[in-house]
Amino acid sequence: MNETKSKRYLTGDRPTGPLHLGHYVGSLKNRVDLQNKGFEGIIIIADYQVVTDRLETDEVEQNIFQLVKDYVSVGIDPEKTPIFVQSHVPELAELTTILSMVTTVPQIERNPTVKEEVRAMGLESKMSVGMFMYPVSQAADILLVKPDFVPVGEDQAPHIELTRDIANRFNRVFDEVFPIPEIVLGDYPRLLGLDGDQKMSKSRGNAINLSDDAETVVSKVKKATTDSHSDIVFDPENRPEVSNLLSMFAMATGRSEVDIAKDFDGKGYGDLKRELGDALNVFLDPIRERRAQVSDEDVKRILQDGTAKVRAIGAGTMKEVRDAIKFAYPRIF
Ligand code: TRP
């Protein structure tokens, strides 16, 4: 990709719970890097996507507030990288309706990410139309702001491919409205959870959250799974649990795993866990400090500003879209 300063990207998250270290290495750090390089980022909090596979909405609002605090605490500056809530931009609903006409049912049916989610949630015979439609809604999230690229993890790639296909079809059938956004896949170290077995994830209960206090971090690390060996070596293949603890250590300190392992020559898991807890807390302290400075009022202001910016961009896009589909006729009502 040609790195021009003013390039725009859009990415985002579902407000399903607190962000953790896996999110940090997998996407947040990259967003902060992009911001510092001068890219124009926009972050969507995709609240409608939460209800695609569950109908409990009690915690969505609270999760949105926490998510904004997570973003700001790691260094996202909402002045440079506006943050907005999907449901508060009605232009997205309009665009979703229009884009659904240039999307075919088989295009969604073969989407591997949707298939996997349906399987994981056991929704085979009871998938909602909203769930089926969400890739179209995500295409609208992206195309409304006409980004140059979309930085995402591997699992999101099918959605961005679909977005490109939808944009191309719209442009061909109606008029050249949408630039075709590039997919930028993250190439990041895989951080496993405290079980050393699976990806760090909220639902697996193996995560260290960015919002965990120091005591919680120490006690989670103490309970992390280790093997029956006792020496500390970095060997992800054969010794995944201890290697993953070293990877967390590396993430927190910016040193290499092999280097850190040398420090623990002749020491045991207890030592490693104690020092890892300390290192993580040193890493998380500035994040906690920034978080403590963000009030609920600040969050509201951040979201109001972000939403207003996106609605202004979106109004421009929707005007072009209505012109393209010839729905801009003089109103008779
Ligand atoms: N589907 C994304 C996720 O589950 C969230 C999302 C919604 C998104 N709209 C987006 C990501 C647009 C990138 C671009 O994490």
XYZ file of N, CA and C and ligand atoms in Angstrom, residues 10-14 44 46 49 86 117 134 138 141-142 150-152 155-156 159-160, ligand 1:
78
model
N -11.015 2.744 8.262
C -12.086 2.509 9.217
C -11.919 1.108 9.793
N -12.084 1.010 11.095
C -12.151 -0.311 11.710
C -13.010 -0.194 12.964
N -13.223 -1.300 13.650
C -14.072 -1.190 14.830
C -14.239 -2.494 15.567
N -15.096 -2.443 16.566
C -15.307 -3.585 17.452
C -16.770 -3.682 17.848
N -17.147 -4.882 18.279
C -18.458 -5.058 18.893
C -18.339 -4.753 20.385
N -15.548 2.423 14.559
C -16.977 2.181 14.770
C -17.172 1.213 15.937
N -19.738 -1.238 16.924
C -20.823 -1.868 16.165
C -21.840 -2.506 17.110
N -24.347 -5.119 15.775
C -23.766 -6.455 15.562
C -23.835 -7.337 16.811
N -22.535 2.813 15.919
C -23.246 2.403 14.707
C -24.726 2.795 14.713
N -19.586 -18.580 12.882
C -20.346 -18.002 13.996
C -21.666 -18.734 14.212
N -25.781 -9.123 8.537
C -24.782 -8.230 9.123
C -23.559 -7.979 8.234
N -22.111 -4.395 7.636
C -20.685 -4.057 7.815
C -20.111 -3.404 6.562
N -21.080 0.073 6.933
C -20.205 0.737 7.920
C -18.961 1.279 7.226
N -18.415 0.419 6.380
C -17.143 0.751 5.736
C -17.363 1.775 4.615
N -8.939 -0.936 5.378
C -9.613 -1.448 6.566
C -8.650 -2.415 7.262
N -8.044 -1.992 8.363
C -7.131 -2.890 9.070
C -7.914 -3.816 10.001
N -7.818 -5.118 9.761
C -8.599 -6.080 10.548
C -7.810 -7.371 10.754
N -10.070 -13.090 10.631
C -11.469 -13.537 10.636
C -12.393 -12.547 9.929
N -11.953 -11.290 9.818
C -12.796 -10.264 9.186
C -12.571 -10.163 7.680
N -15.436 -10.485 5.215
C -16.362 -9.337 5.217
C -15.824 -8.195 4.360
N -14.527 -8.020 4.398
C -13.957 -6.914 3.621
C -13.943 -7.288 2.127
N -17.249 -7.374 12.727
C -16.271 -6.651 13.526
C -15.943 -7.528 14.752
O -16.700 -8.397 15.095
C -16.744 -5.311 13.991
C -17.037 -4.364 12.855
C -18.254 -3.830 12.526
C -16.113 -3.833 11.921
N -18.169 -3.015 11.469
C -16.867 -2.986 11.060
C -14.739 -4.002 11.709
C -16.255 -2.335 9.989
C -14.132 -3.334 10.642
C -14.894 -2.505 9.791
O -14.924 -7.314 15.361
